[in-house]
PDB file of C-alpha atoms and ligand atoms in Angstrom:
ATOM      1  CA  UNK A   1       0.000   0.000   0.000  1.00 64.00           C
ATOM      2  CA  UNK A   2       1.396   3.339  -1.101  1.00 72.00           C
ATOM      3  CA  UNK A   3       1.680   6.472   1.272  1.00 72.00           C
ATOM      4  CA  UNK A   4      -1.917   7.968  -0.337  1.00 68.00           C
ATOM      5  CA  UNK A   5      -3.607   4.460   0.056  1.00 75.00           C
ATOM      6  CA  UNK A   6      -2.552   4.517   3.775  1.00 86.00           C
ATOM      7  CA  UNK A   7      -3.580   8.618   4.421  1.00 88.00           C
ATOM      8  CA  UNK A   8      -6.813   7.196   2.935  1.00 90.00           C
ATOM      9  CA  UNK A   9      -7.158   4.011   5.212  1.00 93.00           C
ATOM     10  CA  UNK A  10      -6.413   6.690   8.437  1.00 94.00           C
ATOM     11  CA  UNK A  11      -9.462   9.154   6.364  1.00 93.00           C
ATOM     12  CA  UNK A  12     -11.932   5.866   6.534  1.00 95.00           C
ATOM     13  CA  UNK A  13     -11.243   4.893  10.218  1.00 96.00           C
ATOM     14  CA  UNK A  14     -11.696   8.508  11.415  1.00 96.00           C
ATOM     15  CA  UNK A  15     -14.890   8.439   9.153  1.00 96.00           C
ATOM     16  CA  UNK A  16     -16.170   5.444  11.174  1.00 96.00           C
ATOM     17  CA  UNK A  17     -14.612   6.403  14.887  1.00 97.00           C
ATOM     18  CA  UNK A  18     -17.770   9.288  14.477  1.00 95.00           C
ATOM     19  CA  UNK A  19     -19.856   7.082  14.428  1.00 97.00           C
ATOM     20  CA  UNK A  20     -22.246   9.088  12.145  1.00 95.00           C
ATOM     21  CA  UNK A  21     -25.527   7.841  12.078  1.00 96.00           C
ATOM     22  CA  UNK A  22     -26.647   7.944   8.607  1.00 93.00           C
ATOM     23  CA  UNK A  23     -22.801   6.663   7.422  1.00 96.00           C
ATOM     24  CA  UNK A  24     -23.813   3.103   5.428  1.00 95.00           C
ATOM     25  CA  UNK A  25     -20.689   2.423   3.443  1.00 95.00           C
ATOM     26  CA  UNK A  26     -17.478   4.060   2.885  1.00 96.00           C
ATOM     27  CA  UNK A  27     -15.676   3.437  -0.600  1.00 94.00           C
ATOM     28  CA  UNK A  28     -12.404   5.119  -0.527  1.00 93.00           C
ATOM     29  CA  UNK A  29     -10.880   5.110  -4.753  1.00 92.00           C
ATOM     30  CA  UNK A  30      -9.012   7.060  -6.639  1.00 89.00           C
ATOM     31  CA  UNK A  31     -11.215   5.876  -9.690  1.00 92.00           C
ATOM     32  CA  UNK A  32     -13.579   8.690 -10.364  1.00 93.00           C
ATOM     33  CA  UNK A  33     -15.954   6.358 -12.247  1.00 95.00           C
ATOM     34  CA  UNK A  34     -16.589   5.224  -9.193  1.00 95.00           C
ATOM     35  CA  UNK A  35     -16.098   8.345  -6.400  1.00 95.00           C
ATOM     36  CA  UNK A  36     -18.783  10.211  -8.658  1.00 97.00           C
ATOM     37  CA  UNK A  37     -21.032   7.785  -9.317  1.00 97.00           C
ATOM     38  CA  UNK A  38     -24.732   8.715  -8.642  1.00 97.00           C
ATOM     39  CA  UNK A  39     -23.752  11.313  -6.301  1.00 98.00           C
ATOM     40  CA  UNK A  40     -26.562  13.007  -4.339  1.00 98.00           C
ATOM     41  CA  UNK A  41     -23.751  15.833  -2.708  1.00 98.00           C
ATOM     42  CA  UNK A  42     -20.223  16.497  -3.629  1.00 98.00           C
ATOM     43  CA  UNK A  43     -17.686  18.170  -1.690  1.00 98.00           C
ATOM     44  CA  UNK A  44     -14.654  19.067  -3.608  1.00 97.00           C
ATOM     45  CA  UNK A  45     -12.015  19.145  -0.417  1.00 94.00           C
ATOM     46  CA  UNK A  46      -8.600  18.676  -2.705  1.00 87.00           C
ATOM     47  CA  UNK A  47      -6.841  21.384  -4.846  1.00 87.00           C
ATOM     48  CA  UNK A  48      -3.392  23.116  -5.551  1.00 86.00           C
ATOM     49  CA  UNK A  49      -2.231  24.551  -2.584  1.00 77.00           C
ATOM     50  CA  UNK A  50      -0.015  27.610  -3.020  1.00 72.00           C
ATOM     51  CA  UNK A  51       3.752  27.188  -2.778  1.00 72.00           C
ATOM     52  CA  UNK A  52       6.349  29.174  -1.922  1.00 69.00           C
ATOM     53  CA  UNK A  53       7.229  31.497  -4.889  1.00 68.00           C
ATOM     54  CA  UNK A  54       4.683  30.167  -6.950  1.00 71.00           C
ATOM     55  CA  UNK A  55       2.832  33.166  -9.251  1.00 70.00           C
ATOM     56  CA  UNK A  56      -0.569  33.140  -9.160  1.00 72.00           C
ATOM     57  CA  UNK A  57      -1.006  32.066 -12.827  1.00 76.00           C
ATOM     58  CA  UNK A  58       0.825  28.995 -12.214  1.00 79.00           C
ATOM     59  CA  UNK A  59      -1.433  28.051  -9.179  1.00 85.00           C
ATOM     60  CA  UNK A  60      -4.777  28.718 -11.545  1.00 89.00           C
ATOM     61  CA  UNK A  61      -3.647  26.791 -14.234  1.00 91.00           C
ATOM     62  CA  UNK A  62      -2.406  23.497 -11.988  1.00 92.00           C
ATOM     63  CA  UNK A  63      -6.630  24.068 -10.827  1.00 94.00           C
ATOM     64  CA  UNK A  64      -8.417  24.609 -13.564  1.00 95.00           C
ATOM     65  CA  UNK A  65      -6.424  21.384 -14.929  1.00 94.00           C
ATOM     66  CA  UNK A  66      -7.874  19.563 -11.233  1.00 95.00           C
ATOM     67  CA  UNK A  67     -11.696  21.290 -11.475  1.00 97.00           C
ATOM     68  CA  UNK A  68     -12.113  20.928 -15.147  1.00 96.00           C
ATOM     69  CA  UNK A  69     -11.201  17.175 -15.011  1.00 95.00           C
ATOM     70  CA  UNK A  70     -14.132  16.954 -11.646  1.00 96.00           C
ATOM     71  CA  UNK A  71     -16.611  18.998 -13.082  1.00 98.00           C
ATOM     72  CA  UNK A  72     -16.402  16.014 -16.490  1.00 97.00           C
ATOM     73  CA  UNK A  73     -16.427  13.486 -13.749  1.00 98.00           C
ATOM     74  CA  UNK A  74     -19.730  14.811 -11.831  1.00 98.00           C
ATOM     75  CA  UNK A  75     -20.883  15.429 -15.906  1.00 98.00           C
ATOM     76  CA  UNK A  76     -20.481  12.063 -16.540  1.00 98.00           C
ATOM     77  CA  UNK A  77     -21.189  10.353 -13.495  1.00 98.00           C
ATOM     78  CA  UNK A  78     -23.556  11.977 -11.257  1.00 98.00           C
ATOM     79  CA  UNK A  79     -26.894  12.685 -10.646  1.00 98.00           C
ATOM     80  CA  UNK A  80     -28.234  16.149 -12.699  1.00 98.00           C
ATOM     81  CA  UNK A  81     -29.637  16.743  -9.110  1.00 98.00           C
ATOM     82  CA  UNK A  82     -26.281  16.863  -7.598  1.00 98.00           C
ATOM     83  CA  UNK A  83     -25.152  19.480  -5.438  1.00 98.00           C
ATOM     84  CA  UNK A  84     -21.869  20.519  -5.374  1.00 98.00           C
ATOM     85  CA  UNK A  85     -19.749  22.527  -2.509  1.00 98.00           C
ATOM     86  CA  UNK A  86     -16.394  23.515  -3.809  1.00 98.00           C
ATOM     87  CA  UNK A  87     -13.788  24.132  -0.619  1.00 96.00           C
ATOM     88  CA  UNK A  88      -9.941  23.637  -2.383  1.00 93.00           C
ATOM     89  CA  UNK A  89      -8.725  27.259  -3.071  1.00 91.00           C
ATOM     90  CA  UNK A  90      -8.863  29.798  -5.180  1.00 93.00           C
ATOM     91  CA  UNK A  91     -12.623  27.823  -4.060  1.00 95.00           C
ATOM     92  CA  UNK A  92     -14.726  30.685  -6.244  1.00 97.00           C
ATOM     93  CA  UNK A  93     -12.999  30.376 -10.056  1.00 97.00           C
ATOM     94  CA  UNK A  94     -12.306  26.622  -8.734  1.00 96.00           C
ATOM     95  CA  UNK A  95     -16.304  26.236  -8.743  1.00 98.00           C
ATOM     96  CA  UNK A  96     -16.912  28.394 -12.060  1.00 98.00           C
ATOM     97  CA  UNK A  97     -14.535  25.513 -13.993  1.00 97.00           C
ATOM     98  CA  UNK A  98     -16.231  22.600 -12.567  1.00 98.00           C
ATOM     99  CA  UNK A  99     -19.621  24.077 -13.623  1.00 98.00           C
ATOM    100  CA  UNK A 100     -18.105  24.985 -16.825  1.00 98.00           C
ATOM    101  CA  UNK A 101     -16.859  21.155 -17.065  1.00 97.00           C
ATOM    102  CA  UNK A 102     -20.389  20.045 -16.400  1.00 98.00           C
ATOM    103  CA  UNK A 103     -22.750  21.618 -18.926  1.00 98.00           C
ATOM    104  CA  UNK A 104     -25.511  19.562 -17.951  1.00 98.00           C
ATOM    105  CA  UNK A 105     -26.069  20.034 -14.390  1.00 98.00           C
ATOM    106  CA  UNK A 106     -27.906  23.247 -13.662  1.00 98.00           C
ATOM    107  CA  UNK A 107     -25.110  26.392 -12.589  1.00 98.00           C
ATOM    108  CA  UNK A 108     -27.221  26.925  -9.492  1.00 98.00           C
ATOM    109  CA  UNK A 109     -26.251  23.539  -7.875  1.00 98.00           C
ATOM    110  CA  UNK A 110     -22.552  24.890  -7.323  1.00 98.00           C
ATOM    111  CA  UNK A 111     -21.247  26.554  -4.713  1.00 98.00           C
ATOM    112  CA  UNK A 112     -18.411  27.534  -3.143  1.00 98.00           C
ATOM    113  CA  UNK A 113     -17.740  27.721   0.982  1.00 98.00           C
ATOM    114  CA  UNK A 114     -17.686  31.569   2.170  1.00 98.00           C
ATOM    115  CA  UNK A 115     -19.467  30.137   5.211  1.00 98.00           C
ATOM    116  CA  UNK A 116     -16.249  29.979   6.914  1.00 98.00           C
ATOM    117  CA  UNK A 117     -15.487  33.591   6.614  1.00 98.00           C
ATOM    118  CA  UNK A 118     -19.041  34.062   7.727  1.00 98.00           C
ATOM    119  CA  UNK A 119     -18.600  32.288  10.464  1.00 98.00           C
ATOM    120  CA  UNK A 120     -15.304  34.066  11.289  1.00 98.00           C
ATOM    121  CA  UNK A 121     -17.542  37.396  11.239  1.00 98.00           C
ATOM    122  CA  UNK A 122     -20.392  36.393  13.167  1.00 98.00           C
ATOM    123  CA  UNK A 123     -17.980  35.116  15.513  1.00 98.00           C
ATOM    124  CA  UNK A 124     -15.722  38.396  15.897  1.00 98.00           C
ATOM    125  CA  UNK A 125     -18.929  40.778  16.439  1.00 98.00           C
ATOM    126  CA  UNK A 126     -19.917  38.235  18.892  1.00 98.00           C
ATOM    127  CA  UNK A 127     -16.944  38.217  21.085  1.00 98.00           C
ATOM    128  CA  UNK A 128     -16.802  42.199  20.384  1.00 98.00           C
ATOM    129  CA  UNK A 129     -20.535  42.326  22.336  1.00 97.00           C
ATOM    130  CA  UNK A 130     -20.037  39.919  25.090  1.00 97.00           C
ATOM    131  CA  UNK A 131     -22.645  37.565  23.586  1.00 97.00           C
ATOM    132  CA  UNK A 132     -22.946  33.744  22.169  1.00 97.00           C
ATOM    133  CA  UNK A 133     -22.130  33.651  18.475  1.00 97.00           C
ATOM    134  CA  UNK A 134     -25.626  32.554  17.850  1.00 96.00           C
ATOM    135  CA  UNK A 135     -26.787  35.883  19.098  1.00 98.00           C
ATOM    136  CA  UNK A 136     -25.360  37.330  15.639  1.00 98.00           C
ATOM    137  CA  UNK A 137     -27.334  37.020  13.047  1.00 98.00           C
ATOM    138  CA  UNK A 138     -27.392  38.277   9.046  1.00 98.00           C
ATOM    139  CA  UNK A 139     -23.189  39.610   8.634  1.00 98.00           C
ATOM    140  CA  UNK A 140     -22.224  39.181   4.910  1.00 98.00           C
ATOM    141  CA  UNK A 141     -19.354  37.683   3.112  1.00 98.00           C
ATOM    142  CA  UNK A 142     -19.482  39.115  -0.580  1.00 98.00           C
ATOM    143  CA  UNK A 143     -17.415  38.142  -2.979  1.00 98.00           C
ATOM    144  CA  UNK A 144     -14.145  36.516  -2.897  1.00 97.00           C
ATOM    145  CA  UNK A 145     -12.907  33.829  -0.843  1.00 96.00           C
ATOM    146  CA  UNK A 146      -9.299  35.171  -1.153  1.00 93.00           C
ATOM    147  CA  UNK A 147      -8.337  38.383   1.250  1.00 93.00           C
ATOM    148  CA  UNK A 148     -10.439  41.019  -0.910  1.00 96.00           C
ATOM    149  CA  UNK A 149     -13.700  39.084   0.089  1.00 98.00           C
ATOM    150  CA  UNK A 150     -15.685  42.266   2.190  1.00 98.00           C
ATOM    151  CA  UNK A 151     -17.081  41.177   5.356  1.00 98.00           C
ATOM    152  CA  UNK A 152     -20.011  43.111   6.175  1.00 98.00           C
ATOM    153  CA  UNK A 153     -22.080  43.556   9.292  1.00 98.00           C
ATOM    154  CA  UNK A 154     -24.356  46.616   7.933  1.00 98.00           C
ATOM    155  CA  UNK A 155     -27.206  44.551   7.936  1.00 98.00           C
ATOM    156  CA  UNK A 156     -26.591  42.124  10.599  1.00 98.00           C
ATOM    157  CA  UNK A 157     -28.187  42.292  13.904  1.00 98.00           C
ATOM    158  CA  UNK A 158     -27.108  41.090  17.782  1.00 98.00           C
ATOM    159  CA  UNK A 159     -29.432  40.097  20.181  1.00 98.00           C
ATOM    160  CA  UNK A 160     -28.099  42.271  23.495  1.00 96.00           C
ATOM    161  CA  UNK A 161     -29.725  40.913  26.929  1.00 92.00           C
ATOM    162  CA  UNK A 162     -33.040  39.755  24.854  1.00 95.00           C
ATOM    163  CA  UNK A 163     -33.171  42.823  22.448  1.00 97.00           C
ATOM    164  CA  UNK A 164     -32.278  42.599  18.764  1.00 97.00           C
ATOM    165  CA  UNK A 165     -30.311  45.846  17.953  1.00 98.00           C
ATOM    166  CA  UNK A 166     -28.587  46.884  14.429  1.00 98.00           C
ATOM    167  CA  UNK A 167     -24.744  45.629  15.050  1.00 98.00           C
ATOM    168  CA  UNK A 168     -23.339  49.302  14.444  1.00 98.00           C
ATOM    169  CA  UNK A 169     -25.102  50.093  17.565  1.00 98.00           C
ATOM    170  CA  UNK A 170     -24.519  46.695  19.219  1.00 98.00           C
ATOM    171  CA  UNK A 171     -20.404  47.426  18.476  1.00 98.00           C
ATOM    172  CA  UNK A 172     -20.289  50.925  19.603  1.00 97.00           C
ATOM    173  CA  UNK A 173     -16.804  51.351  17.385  1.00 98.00           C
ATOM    174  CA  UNK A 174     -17.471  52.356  13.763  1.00 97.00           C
ATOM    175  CA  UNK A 175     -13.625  52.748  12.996  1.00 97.00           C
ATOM    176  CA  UNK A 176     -12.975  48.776  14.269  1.00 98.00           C
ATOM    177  CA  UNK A 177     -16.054  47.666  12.215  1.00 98.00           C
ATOM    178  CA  UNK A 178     -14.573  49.417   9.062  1.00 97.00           C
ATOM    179  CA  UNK A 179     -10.947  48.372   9.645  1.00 98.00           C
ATOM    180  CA  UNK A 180      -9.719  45.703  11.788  1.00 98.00           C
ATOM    181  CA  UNK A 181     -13.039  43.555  12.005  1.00 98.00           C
ATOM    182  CA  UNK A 182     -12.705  43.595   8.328  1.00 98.00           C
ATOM    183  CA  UNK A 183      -8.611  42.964   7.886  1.00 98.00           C
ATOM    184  CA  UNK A 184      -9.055  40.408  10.261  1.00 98.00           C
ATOM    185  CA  UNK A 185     -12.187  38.372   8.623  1.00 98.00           C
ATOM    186  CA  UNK A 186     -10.058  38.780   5.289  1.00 97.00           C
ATOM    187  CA  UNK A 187      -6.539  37.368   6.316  1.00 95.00           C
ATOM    188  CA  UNK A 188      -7.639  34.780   9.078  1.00 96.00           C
ATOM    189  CA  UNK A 189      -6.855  32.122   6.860  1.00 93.00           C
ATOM    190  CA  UNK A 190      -3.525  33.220   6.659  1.00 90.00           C
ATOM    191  CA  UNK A 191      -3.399  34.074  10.079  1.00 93.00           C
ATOM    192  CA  UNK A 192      -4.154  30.213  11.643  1.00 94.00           C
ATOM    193  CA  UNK A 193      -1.445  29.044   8.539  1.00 90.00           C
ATOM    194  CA  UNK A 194       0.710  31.292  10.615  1.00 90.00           C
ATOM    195  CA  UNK A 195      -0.210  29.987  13.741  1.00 93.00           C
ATOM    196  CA  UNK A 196      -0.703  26.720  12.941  1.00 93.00           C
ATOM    197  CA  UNK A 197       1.540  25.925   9.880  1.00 89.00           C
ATOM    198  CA  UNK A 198      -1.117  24.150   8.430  1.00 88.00           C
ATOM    199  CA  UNK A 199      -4.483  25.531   7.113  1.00 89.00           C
ATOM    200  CA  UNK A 200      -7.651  25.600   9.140  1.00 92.00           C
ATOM    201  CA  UNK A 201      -9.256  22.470   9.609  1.00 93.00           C
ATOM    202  CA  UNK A 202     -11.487  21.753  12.719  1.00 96.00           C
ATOM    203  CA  UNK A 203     -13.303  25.114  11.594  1.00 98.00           C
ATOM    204  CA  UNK A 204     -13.673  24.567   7.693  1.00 97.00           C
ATOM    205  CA  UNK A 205     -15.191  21.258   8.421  1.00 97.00           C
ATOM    206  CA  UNK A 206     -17.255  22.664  10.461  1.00 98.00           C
ATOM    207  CA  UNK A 207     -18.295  25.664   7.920  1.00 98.00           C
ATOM    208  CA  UNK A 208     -18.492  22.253   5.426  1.00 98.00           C
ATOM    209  CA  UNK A 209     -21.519  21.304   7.754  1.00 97.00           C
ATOM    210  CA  UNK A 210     -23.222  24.178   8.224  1.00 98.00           C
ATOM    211  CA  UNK A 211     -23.028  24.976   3.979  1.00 98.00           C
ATOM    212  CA  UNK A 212     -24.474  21.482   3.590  1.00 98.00           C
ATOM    213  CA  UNK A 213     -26.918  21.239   6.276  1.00 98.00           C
ATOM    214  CA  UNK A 214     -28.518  24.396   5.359  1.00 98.00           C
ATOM    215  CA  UNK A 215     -28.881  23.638   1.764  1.00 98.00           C
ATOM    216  CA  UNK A 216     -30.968  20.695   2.701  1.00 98.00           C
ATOM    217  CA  UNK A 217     -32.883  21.597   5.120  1.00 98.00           C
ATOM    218  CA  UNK A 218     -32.957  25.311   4.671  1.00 98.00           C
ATOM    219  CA  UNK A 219     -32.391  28.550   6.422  1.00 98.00           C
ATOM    220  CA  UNK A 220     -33.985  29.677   9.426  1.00 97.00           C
ATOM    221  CA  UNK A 221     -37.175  32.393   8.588  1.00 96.00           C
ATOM    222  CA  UNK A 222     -35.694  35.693   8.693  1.00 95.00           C
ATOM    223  CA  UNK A 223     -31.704  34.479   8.321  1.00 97.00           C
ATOM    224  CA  UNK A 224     -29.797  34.542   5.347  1.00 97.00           C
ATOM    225  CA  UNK A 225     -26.571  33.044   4.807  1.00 98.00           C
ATOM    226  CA  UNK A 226     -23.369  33.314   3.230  1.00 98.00           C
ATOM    227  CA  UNK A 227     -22.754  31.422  -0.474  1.00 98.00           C
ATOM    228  CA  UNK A 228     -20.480  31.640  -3.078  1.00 98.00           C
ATOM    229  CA  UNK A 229     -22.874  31.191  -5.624  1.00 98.00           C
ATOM    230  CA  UNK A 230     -23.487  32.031  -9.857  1.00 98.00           C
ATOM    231  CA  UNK A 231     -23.917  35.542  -9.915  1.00 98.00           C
ATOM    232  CA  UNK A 232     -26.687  35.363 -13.258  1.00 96.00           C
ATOM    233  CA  UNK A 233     -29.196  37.685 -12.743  1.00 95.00           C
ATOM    234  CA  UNK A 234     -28.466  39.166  -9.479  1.00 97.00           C
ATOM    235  CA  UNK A 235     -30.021  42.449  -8.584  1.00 97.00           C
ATOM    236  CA  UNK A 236     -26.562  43.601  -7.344  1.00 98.00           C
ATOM    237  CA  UNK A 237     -24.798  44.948  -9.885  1.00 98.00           C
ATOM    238  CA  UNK A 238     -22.142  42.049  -9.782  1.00 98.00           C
ATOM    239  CA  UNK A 239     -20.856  41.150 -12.961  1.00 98.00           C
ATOM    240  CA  UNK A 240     -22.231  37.577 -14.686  1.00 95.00           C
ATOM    241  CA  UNK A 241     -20.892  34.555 -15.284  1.00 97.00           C
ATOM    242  CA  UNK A 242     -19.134  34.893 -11.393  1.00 98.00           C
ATOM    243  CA  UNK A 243     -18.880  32.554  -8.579  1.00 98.00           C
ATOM    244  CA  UNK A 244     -19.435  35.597  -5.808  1.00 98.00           C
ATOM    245  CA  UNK A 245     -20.600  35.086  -2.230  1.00 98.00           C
ATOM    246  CA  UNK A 246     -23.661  36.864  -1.662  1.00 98.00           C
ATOM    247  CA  UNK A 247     -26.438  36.548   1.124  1.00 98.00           C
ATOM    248  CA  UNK A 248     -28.788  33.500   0.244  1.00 98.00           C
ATOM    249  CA  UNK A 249     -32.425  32.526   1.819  1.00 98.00           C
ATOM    250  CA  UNK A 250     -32.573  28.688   1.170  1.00 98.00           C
ATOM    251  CA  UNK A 251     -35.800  26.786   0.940  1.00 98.00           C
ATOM    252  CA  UNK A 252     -36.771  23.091  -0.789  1.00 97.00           C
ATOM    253  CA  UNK A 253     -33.110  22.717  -1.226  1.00 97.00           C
ATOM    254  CA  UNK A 254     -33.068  26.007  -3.423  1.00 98.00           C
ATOM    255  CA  UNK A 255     -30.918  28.881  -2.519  1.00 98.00           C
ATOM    256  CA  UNK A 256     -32.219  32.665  -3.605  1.00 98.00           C
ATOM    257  CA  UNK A 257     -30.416  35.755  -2.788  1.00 98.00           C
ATOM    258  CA  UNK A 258     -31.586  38.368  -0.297  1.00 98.00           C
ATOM    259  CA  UNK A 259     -32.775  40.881  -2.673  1.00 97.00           C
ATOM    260  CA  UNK A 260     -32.938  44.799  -1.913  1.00 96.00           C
ATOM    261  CA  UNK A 261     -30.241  45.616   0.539  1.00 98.00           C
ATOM    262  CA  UNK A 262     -29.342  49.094   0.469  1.00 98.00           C
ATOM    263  CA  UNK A 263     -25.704  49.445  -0.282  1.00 98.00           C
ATOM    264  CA  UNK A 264     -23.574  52.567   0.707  1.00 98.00           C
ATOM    265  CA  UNK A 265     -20.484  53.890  -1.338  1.00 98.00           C
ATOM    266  CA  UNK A 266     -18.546  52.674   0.854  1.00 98.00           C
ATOM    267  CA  UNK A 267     -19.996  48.706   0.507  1.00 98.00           C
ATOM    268  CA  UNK A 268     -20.303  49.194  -3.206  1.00 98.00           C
ATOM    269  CA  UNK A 269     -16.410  50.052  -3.570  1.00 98.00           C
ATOM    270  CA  UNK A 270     -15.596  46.763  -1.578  1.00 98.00           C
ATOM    271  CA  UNK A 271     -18.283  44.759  -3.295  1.00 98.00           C
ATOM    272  CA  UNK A 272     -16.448  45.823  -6.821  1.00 98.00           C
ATOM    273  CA  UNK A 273     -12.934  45.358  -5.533  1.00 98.00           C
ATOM    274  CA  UNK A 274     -13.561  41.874  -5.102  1.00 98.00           C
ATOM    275  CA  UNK A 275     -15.833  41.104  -8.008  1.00 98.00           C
ATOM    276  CA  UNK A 276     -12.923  42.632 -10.078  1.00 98.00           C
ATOM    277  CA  UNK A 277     -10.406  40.444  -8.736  1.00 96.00           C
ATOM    278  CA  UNK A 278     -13.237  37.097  -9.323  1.00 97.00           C
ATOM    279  CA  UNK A 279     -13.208  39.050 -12.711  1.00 98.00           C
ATOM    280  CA  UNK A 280      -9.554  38.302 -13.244  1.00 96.00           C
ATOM    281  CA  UNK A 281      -8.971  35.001 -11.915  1.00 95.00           C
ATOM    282  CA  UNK A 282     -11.916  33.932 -13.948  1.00 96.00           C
ATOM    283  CA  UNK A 283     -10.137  35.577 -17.309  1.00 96.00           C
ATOM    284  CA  UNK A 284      -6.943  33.924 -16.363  1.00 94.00           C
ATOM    285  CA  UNK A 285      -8.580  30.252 -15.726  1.00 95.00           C
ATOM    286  CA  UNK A 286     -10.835  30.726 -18.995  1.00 95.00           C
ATOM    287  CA  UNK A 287      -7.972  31.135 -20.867  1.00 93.00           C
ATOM    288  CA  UNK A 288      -6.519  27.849 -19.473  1.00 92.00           C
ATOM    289  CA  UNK A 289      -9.576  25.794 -20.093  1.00 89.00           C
ATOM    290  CA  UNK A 290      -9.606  26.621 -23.664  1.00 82.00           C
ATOM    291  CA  UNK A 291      -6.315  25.531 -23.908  1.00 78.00           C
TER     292      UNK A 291
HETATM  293  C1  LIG B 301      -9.005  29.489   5.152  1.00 67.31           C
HETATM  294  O1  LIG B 301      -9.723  30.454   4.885  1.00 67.31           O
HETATM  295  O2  LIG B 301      -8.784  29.113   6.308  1.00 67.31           O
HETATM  296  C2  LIG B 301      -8.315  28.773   4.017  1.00 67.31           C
HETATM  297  O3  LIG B 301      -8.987  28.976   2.825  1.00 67.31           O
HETATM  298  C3  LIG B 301      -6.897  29.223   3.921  1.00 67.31           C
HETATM  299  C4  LIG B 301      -6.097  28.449   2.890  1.00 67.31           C
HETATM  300  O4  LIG B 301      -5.518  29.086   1.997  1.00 67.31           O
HETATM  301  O5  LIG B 301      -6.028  27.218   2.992  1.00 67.31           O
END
């Protein structure tokens, strides 16, 4: 058995030490004939991870080559009803080439994971007030999972001692919700590869969960969420053909975005720093693909 076969056999005993109780079989295979086979829910965990004086071209074309060759594998193998959560980084143009690669399955069942960065946010303001993380509710990642992606809590409410107030007033600092709660939602990835020398883990499973859960089962009334998701026909002003993160409502395993949020300048200049940059990468990747 060589090194992968063994990281795998460790992957399917931790599987079955959580003694999960809808897990029925585990199949672990490098053979994607049969790892996408009827899938109901894919989560695409494995991609390039950036090296050490590698340019950012080089690192988009090593993915595209990895997402192109998935999204023909879900094409050919699974369901049309598949849903698809794409986590390996750059996670956003990763997603656009597996749709891309899989004509047939409808654009709206990829995603991407901006959950954890939602998460992150929620869980900032939260420690900011005193109060539970669940006592957050509504922040915004839009955008790109990459350190442009703008947090943004001007619509997100904290429930103080029983009473839901608007988080601006909840916070009581304007200047740390418009720099460092924003810096540091935008490079704690880099941050816990700092700390940790590896990237996050216990926490982007966790964000994995949540993504998935609440595309099954929903979103609570009133809540929205945080998606990287196709940007067609969004009432934003985002450019199309994107995989951006915008606030979603999700009901009957359909996810909509929250329509008719009134955006400042200063939202709007974030909201188009990032889409630019998704604007890029996806220009760069294209390019590859045709290739
Ligand atoms: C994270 O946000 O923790 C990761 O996407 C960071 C990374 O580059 O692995």
């Amino acid at each position: 058995c060589n090194r992968f076969c063994s990281i795998l056999d460790g992957v399917v005993m931790e599987l079955q030490d959580c003694a999960l109780p809808l897990l029925r079989e585990v199949i672990p295979t490098d053979k994607v004939e049969l790892g996408f086979k009827d899938l109901d829910a894919a989560i695409l965990v494995g991609s390039m991870p950036r090296k050490e004086g590698m340019e950012r071209k080089d690192l988009l074309k090593a993915n595209v080559a990895i997402f192109k060759t998935q999204g023909a594998a879900l094409e050919k193998y699974a369901k049309k009803s598949v849903r698809v959560l794409v986590v390996g980084n750059p996670a956003n143009t990763n997603c656009l080439i597996a749709s891309k690669s899989a004509p047939s399955i409808p654009k709206e069942n990829f995603s991407c994971l901006t959950r954890l960065d939602h998460n992150r946010a929620r869980s900032q303001v939260a420690m900011r007030c005193g109060v539970p993380a669940d006592a957050v509710k509504n922040v915004i990642i839009w955008g790109n999972h990459s350190s442009t992606q703008y947090p943004d809590v001007h619509h997100a409410m904290v429930n103080v001692h029983g009473k839901e107030v608007e988080a601006y007033s909840a916070v009581k600092d304007d200047s740390w919700l418009k720099g460092d709660f924003i810096s540091t939602v935008q490079l704690r990835g880099a941050a816990v590869i700092k700390a940790r020398k590896l990237s996050s883990a216990m926490s982007a499973a966790k964000a994995i969960c949540d993504h998935m859960r609440d595309w099954w089962f929903g979103t609570l009334d009133g809540e929205f969420m945080s998606m990287g998701v196709y940007a067609g026909g969004n009432s934003y002003g985002i450019p199309e053909d994107l995989i951006y993160s915008f606030p979603v409502h999700i009901k009957n395993k359909s996810w909509n975005i929250h329509d008719g949020l009134p955006i400042n300048d200063f939202s709007r200049a974030k909201m188009d720093a990032t889409a630019a940059e998704l604007v890029e990468e996806r220009d760069t990747a294209l390019s590859f693909l045709s290739q």
